[in-house]
Coordinates of N, CA and C in Angstrom, one line a residue:
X1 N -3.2 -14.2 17.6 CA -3.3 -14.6 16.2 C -3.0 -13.4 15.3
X2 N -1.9 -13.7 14.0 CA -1.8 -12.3 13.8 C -2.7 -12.4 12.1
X3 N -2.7 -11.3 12.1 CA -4.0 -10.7 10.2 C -3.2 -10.2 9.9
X4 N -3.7 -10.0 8.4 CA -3.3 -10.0 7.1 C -4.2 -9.4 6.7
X5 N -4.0 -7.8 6.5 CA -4.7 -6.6 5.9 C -4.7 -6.4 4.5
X6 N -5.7 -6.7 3.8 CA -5.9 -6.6 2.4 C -6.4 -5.2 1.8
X7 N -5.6 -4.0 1.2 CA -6.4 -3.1 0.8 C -6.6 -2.9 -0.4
X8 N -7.3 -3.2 -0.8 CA -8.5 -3.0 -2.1 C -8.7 -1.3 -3.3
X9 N -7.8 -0.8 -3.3 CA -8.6 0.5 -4.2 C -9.4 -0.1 -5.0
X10 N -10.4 0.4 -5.5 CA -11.1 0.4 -6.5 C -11.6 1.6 -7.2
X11 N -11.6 1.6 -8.5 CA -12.5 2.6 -9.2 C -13.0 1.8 -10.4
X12 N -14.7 2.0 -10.7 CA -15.4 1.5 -11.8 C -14.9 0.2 -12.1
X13 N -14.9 -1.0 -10.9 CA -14.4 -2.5 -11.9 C -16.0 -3.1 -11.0
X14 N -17.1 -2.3 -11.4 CA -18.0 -3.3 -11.7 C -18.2 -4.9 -12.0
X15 N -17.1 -5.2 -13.2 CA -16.8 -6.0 -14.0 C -16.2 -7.2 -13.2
X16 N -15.1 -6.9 -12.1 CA -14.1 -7.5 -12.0 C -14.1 -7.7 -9.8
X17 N -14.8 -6.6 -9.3 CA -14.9 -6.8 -7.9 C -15.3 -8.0 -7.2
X18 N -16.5 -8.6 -7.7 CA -17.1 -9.4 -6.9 C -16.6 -11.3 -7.4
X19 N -15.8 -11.1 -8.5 CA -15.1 -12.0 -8.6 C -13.5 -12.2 -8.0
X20 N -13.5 -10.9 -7.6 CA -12.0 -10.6 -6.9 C -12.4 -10.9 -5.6
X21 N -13.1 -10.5 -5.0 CA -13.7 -10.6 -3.8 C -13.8 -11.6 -3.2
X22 N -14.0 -13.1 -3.9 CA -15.0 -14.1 -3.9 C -13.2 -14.8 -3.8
X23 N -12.1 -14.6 -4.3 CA -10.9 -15.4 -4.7 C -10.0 -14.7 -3.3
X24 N -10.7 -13.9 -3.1 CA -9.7 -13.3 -1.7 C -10.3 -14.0 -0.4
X25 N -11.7 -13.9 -0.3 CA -12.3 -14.7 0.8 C -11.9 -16.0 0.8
X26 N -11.7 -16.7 -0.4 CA -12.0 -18.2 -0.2 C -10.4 -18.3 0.1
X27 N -9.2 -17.7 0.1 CA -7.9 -18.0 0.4 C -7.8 -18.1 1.8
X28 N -6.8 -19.5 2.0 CA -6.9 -20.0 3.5 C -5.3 -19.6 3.6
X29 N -5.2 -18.6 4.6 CA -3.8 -18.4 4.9 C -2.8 -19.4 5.5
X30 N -1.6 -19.5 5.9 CA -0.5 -20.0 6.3 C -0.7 -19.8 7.8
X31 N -0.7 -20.7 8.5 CA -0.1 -20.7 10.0 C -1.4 -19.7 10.5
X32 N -2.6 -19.9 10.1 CA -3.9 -20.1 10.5 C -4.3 -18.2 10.6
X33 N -3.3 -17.8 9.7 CA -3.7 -16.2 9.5 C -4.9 -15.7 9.3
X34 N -5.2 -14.8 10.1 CA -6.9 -14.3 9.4 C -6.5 -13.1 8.8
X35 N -7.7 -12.8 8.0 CA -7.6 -11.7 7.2 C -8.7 -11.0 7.3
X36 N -8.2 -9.7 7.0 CA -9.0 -8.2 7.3 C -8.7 -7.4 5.6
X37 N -10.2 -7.6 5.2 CA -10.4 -6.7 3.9 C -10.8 -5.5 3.7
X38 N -9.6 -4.3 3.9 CA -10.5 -3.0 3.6 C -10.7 -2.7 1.6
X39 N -11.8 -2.4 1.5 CA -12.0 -1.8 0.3 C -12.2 -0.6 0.1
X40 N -11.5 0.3 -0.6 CA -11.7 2.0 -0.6 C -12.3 1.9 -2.3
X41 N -13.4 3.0 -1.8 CA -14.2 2.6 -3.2 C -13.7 4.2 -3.6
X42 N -13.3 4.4 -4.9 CA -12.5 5.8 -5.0 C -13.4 6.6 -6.0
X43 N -14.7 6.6 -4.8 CA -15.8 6.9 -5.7 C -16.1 6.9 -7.4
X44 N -16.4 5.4 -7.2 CA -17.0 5.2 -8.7 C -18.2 5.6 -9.3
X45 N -17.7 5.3 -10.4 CA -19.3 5.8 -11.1 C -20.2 4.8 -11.3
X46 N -19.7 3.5 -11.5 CA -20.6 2.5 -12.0 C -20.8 1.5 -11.0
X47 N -21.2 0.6 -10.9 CA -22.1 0.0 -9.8 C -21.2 -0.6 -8.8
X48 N -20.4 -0.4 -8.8 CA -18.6 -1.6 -8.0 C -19.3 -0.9 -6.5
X49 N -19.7 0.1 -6.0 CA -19.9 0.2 -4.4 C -21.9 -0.7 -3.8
X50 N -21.9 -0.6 -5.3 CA -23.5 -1.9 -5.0 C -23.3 -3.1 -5.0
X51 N -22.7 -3.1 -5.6 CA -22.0 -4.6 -5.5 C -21.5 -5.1 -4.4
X52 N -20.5 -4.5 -3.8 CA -20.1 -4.6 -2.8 C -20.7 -4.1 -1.1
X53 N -22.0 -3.6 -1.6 CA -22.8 -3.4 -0.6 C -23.7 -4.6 -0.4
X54 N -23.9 -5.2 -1.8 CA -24.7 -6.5 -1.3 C -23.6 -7.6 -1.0
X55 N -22.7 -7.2 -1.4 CA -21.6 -8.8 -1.1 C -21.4 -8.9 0.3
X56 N -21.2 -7.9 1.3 CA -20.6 -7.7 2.2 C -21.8 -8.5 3.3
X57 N -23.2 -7.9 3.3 CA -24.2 -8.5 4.1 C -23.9 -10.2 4.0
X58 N -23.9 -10.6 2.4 CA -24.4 -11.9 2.4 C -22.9 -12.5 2.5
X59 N -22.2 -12.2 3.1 CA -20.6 -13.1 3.8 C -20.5 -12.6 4.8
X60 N -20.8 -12.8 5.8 CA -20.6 -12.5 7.3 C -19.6 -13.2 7.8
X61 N -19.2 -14.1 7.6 CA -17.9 -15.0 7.6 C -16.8 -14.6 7.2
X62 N -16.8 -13.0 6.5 CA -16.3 -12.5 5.8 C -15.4 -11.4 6.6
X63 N -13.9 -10.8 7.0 CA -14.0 -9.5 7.7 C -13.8 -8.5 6.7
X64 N -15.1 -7.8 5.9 CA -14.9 -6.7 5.2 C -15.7 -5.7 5.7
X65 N -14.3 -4.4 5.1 CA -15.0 -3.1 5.4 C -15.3 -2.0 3.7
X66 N -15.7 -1.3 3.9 CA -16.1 -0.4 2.6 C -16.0 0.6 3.0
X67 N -15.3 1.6 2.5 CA -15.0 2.8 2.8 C -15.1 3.7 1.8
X68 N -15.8 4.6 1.1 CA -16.5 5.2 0.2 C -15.8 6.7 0.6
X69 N -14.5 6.6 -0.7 CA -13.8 8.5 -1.2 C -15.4 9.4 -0.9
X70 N -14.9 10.6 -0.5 CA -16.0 11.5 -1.2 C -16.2 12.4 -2.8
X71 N -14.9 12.1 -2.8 CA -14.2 12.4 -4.6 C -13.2 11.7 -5.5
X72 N -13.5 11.7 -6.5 CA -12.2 10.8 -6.7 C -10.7 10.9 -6.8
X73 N -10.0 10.7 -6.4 CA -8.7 11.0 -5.6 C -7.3 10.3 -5.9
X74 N -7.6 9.1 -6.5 CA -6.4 8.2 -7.5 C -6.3 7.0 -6.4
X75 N -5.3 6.0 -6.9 CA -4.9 5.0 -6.6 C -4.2 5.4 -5.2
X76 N -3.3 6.0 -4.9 CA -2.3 6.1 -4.0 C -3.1 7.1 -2.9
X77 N -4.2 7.5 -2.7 CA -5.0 8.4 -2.0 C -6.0 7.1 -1.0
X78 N -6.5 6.4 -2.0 CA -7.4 5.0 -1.5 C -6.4 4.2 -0.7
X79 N -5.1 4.0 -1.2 CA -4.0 3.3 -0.4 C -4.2 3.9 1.3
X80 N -3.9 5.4 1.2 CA -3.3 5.9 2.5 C -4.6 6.1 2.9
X81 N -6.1 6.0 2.6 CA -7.2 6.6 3.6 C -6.7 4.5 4.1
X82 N -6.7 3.6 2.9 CA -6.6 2.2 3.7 C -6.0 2.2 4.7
X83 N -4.6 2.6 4.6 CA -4.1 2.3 5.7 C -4.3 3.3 7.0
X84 N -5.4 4.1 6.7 CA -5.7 4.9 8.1 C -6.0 3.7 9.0
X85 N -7.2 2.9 8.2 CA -8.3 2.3 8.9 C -7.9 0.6 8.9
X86 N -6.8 0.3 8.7 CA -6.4 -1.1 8.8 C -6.0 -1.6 10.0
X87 N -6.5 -2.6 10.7 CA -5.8 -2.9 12.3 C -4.9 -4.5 12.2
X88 N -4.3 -4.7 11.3 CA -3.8 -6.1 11.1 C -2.3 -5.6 11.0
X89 N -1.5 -6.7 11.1 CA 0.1 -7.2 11.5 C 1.2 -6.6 10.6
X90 N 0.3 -7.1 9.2 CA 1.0 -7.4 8.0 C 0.3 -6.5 6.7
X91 N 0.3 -5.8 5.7 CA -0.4 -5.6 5.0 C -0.4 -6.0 3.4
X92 N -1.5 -6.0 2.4 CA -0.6 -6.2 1.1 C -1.9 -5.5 0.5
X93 N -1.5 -4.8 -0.6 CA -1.9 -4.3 -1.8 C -2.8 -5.2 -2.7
X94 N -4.0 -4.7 -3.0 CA -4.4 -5.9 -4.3 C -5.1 -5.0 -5.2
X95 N -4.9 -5.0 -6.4 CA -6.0 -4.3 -7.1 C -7.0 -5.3 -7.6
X96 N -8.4 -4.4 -7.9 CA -9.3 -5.1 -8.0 C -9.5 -5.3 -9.4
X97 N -8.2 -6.1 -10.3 CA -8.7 -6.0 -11.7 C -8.1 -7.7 -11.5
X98 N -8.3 -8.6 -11.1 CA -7.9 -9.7 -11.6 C -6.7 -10.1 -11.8
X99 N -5.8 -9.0 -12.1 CA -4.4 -9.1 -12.5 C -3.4 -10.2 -12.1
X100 N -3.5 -9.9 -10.4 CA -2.9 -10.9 -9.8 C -3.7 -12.1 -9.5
X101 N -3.0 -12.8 -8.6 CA -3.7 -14.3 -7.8 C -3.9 -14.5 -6.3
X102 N -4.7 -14.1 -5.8 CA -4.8 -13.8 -4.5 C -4.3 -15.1 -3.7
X103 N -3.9 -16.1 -4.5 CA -3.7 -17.5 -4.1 C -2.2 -17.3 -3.7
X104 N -1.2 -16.3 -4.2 CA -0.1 -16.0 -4.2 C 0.0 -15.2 -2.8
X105 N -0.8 -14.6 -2.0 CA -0.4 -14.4 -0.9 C 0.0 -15.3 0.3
X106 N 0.3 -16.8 0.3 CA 0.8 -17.9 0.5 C 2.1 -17.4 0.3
X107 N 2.7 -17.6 -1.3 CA 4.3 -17.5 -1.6 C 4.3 -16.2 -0.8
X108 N 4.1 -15.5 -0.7 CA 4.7 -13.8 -0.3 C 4.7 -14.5 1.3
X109 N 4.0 -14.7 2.0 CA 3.6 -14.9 3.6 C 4.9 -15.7 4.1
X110 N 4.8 -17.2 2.9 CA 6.1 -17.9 3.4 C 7.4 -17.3 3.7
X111 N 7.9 -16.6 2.1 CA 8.9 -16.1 2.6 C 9.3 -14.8 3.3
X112 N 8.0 -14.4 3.9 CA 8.4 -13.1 4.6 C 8.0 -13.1 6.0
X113 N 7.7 -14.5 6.2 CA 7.9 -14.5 7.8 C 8.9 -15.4 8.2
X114 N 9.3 -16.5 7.2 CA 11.0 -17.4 7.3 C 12.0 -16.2 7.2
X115 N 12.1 -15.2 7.0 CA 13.2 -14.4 6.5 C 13.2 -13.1 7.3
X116 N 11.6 -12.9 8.1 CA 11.4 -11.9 9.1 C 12.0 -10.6 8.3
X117 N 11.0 -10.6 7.1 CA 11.2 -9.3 6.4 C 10.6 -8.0 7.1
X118 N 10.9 -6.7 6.4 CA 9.3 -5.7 6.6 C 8.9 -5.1 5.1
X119 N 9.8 -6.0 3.8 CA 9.0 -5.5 3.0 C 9.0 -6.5 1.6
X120 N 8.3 -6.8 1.0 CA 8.6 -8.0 -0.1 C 7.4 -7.7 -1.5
X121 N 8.0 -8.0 -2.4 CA 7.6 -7.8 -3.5 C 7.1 -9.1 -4.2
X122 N 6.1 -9.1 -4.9 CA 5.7 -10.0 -6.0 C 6.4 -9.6 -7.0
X123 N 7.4 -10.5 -8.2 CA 7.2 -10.3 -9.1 C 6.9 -10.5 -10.2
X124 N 6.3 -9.9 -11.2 CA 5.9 -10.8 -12.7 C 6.9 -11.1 -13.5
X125 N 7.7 -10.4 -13.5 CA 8.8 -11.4 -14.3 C 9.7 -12.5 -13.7
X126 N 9.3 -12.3 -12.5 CA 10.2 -13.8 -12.3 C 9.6 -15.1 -12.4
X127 N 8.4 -15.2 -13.2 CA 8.2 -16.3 -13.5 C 7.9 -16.3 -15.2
X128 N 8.4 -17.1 -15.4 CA 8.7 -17.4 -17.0 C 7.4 -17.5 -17.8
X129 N 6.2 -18.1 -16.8 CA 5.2 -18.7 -17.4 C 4.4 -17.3 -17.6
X130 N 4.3 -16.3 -17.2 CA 3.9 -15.0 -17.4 C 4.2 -14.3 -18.7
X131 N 2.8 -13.7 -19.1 CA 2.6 -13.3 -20.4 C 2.3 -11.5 -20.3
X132 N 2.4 -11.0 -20.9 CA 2.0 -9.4 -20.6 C 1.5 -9.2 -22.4
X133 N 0.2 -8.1 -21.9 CA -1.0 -7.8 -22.8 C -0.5 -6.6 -23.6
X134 N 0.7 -6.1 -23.4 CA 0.9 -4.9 -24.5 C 2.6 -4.7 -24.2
X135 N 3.5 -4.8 -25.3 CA 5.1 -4.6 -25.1 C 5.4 -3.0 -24.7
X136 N 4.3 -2.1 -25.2 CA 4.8 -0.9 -23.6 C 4.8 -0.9 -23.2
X137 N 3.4 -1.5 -22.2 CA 3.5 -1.5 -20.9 C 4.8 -2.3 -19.8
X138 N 5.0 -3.4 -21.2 CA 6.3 -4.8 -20.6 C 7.5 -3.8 -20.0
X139 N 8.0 -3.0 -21.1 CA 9.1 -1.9 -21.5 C 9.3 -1.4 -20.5
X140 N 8.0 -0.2 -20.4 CA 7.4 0.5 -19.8 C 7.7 0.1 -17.8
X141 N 7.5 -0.7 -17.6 CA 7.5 -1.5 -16.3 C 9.4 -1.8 -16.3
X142 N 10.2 -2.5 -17.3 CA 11.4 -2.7 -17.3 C 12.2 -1.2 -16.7
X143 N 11.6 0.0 -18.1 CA 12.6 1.5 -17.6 C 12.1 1.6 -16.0
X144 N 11.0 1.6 -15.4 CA 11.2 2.2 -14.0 C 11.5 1.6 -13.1
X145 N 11.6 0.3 -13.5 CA 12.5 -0.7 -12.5 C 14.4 -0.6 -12.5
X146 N 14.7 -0.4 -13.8 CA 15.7 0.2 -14.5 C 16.4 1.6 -13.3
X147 N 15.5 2.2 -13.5 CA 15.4 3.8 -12.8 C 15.4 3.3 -11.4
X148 N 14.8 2.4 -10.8 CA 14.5 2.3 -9.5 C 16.0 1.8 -9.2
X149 N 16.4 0.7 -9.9 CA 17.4 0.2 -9.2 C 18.8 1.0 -8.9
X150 N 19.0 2.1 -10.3 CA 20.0 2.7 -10.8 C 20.2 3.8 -9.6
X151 N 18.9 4.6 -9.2 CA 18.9 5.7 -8.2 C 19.2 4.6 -6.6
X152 N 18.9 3.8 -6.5 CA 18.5 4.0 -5.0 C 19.3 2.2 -4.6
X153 N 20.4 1.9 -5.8 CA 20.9 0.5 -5.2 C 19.9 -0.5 -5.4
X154 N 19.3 -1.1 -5.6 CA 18.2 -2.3 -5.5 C 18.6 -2.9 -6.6
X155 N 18.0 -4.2 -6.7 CA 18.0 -5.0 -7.4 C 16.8 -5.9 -8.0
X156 N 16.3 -5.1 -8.3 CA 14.4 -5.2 -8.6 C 14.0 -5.7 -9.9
X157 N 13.7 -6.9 -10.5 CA 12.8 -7.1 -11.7 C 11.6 -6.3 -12.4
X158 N 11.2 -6.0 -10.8 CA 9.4 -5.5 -10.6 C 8.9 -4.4 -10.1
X159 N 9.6 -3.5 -10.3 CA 9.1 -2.2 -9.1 C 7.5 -1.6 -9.4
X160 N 7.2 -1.8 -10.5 CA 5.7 -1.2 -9.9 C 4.7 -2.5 -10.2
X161 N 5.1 -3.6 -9.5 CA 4.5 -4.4 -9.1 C 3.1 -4.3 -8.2
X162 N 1.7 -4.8 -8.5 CA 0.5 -4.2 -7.6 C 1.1 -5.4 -6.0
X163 N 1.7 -6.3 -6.1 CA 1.1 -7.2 -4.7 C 3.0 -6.7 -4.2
X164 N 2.6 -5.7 -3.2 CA 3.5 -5.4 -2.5 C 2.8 -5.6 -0.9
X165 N 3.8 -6.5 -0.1 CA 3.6 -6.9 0.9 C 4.7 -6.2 2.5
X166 N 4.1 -6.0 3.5 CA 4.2 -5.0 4.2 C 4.2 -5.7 5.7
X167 N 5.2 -5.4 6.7 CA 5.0 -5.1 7.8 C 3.6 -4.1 7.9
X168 N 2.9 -4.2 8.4 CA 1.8 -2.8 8.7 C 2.7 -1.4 9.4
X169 N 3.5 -2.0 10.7 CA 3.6 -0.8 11.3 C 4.9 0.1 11.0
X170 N 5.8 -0.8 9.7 CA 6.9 -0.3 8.8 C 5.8 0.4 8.0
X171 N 5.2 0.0 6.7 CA 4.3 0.9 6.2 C 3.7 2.1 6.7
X172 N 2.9 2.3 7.5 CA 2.3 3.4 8.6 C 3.7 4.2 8.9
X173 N 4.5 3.3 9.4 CA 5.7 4.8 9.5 C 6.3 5.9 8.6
X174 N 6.2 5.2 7.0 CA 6.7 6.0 6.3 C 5.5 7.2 6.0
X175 N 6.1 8.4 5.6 CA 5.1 9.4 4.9 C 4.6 9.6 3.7
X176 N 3.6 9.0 3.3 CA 3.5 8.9 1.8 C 2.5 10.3 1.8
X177 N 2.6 10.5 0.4 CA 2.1 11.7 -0.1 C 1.0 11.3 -1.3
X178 N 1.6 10.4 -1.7 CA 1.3 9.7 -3.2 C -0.7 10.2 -3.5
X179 N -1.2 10.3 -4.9 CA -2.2 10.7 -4.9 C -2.8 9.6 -5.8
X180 N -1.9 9.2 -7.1 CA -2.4 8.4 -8.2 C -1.6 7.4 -8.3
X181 N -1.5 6.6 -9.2 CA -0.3 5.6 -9.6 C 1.0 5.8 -9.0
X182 N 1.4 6.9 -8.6 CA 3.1 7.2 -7.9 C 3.2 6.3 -6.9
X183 N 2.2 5.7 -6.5 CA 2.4 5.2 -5.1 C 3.5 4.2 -5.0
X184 N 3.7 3.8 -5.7 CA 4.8 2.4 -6.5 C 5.8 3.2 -5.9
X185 N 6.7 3.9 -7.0 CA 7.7 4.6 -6.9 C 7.9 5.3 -5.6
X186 N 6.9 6.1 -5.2 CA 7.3 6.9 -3.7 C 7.5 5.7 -2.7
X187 N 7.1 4.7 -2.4 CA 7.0 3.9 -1.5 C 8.3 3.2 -1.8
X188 N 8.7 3.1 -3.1 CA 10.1 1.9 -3.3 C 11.5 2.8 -2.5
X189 N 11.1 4.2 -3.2 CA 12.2 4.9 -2.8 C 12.4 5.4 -1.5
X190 N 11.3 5.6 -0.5 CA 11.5 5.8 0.6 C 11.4 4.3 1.2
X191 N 11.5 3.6 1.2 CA 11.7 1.9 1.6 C 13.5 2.0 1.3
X192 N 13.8 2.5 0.6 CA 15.3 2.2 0.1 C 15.9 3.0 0.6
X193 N 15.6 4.2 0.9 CA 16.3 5.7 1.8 C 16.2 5.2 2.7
X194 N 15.3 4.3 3.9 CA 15.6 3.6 5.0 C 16.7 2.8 4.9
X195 N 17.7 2.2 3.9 CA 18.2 1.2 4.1 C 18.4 0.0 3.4
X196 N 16.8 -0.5 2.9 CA 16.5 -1.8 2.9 C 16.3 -2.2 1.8
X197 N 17.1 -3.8 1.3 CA 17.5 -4.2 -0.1 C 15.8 -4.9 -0.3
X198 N 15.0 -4.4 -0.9 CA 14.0 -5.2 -1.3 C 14.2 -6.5 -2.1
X199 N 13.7 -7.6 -1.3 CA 13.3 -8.9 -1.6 C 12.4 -9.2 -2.9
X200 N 12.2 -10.2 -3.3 CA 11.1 -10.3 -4.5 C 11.2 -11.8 -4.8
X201 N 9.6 -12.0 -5.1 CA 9.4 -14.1 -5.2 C 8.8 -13.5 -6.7
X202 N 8.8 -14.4 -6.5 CA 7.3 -15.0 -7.8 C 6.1 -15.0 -7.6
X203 N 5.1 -14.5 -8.8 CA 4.1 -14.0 -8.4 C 3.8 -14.4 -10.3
X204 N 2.3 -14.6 -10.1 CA 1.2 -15.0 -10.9 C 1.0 -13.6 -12.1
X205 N 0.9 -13.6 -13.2 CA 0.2 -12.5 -13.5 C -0.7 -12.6 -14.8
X206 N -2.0 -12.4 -15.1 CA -3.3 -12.5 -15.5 C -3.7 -10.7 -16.5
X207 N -2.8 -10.4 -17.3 CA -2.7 -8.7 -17.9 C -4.7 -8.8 -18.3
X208 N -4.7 -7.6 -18.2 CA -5.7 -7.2 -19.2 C -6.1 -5.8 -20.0
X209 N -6.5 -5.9 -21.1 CA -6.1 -5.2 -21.9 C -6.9 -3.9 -21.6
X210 N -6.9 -3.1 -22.4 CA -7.3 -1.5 -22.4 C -9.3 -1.6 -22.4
X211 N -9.6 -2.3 -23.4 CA -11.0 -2.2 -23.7 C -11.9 -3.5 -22.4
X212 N -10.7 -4.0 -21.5 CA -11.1 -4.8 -20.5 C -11.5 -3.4 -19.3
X213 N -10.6 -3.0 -19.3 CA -11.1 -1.7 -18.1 C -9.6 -1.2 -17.7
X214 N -8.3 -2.3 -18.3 CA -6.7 -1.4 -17.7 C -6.9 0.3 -18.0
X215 N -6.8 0.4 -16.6 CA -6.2 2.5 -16.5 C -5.2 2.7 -16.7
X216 N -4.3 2.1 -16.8 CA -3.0 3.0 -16.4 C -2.4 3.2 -17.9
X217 N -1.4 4.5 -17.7 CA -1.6 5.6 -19.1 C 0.0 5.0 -19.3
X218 N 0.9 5.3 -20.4 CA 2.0 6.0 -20.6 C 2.6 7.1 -19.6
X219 N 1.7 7.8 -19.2 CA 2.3 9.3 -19.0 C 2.4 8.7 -17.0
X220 N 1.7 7.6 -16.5 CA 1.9 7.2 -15.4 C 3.4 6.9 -15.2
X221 N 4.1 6.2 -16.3 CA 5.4 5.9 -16.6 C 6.1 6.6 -16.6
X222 N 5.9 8.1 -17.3 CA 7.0 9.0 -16.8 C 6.8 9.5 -15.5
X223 N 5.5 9.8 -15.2 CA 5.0 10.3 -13.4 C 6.3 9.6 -12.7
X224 N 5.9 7.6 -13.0 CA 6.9 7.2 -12.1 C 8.6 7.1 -11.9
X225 N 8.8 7.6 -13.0 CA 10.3 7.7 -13.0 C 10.7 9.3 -12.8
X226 N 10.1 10.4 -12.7 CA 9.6 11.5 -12.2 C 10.1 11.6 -10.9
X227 N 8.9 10.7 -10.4 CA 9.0 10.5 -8.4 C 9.9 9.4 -8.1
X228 N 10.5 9.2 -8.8 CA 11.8 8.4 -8.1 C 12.7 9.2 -8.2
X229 N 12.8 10.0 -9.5 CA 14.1 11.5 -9.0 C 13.7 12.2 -7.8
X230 N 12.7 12.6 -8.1 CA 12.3 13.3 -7.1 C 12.7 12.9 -5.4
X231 N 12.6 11.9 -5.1 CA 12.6 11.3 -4.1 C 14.6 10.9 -4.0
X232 N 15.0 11.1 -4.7 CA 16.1 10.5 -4.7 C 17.0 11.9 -4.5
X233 N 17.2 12.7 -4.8 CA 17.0 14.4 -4.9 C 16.8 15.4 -4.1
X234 N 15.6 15.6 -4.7 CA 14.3 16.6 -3.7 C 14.5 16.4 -2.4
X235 N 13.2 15.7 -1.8 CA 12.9 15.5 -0.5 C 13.8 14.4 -0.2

């Protein structure tokens, strides 16, 4: 029977974890998939690893693990300690801010086991009914998709899309370095230095605003169009 590894960064979503948590468990996969939830807690400050320390006892029906940074380290550091400790098939990314629909790992599943992908993309613009919380950030997401496609051939709506879906043992092969937000961009471009025309469905998206708890800066936007030269170039 094959799983479906879910990894979780988190920092400070007190707010938002145990309702994320609660929408990921209750999803009944396709073709009777089980799922494996790592959560890397990227050492928060606020209560998101108590939370999750009580959630975890009272769902034993549940396969989760907690894995607690000893510093804090960014987004793309919690990715790669995840994928030290992930033992499933398939993997996909989720952040713990609500953003996405964990109900949408269905559409990603369908078409990436009909199509026998190793790597597929959610994206937010390809669905019409999708609204976004700030026209930078909209923009902002257009230029590095822009950049992504321009450097490296692709044909991307969405490149720094959170619900990126994975072969596990394609993922594990590549060498990521990534520490913060870059993880997008290093992973598109070394996915595409392999070769491979990234796919993309439709995917749900739920924005939230700045004084909700959104992190992500302006200056991650240049970071990521940064590491896509870089990658394209450089290394």
């Amino acid at each position: 029977m094959k799983t479906l590894s879910i990894i979780i960064p988190a920092y400070n979503e007190e707010k938002t974890i145990i309702p994320l948590l609660q929408k990921v468990v209750n999803v009944k996969l396709i073709n009777d998939m089980q799922k494996e939830i790592v959560i890397v807690n990227d050492c928060s400050r606020d209560m998101t690893p108590a939370l999750i320390n009580d959630y975890i006892p009272a769902h034993p029906e549940a396969n989760i693990r907690l894995i607690n940074q000893e510093k804090n380290q960014g987004k793309g550091a919690a990715i790669r300690k995840g994928l030290e400790k992930i033992t499933g098939d398939y993997v996909i990314i989720q952040d713990a801010d609500l953003e996405c629909e964990p109900e949408d790992y269905n559409v990603l599943l369908e078409t990436f086991l009909k199509e026998n992908l190793k790597v597929l993309y959610g994206s937010r613009f390809l669905n019409p009914q999708n609204k976004h919380s700030y026209y930078s950030f909209y923009l902002g997401g257009r230029v590095v998709t822009f950049f992504a496609n321009l450097l490296f051939g692709q044909h991307l709506t969405d490149e720094p899309t959170c619900y990126k879906f994975f072969e596990a043992a394609f993922l594990k092969s590549i060498p990521l370095k990534c520490n913060g937000f870059e993880f997008c961009p290093e992973v598109t471009a070394k996915v595409a230095k392999r070769g491979i025309k990234i796919r993309e469905v439709a995917i749900k998206y739920y924005p939230r605003s700045i004084k909700e708890g959104k992190k992500i800066k302006w200056t991650d936007g240049i970071n990521a169009i940064w590491t896509l030269f870089k990658y394209r170039f450089i290394n």
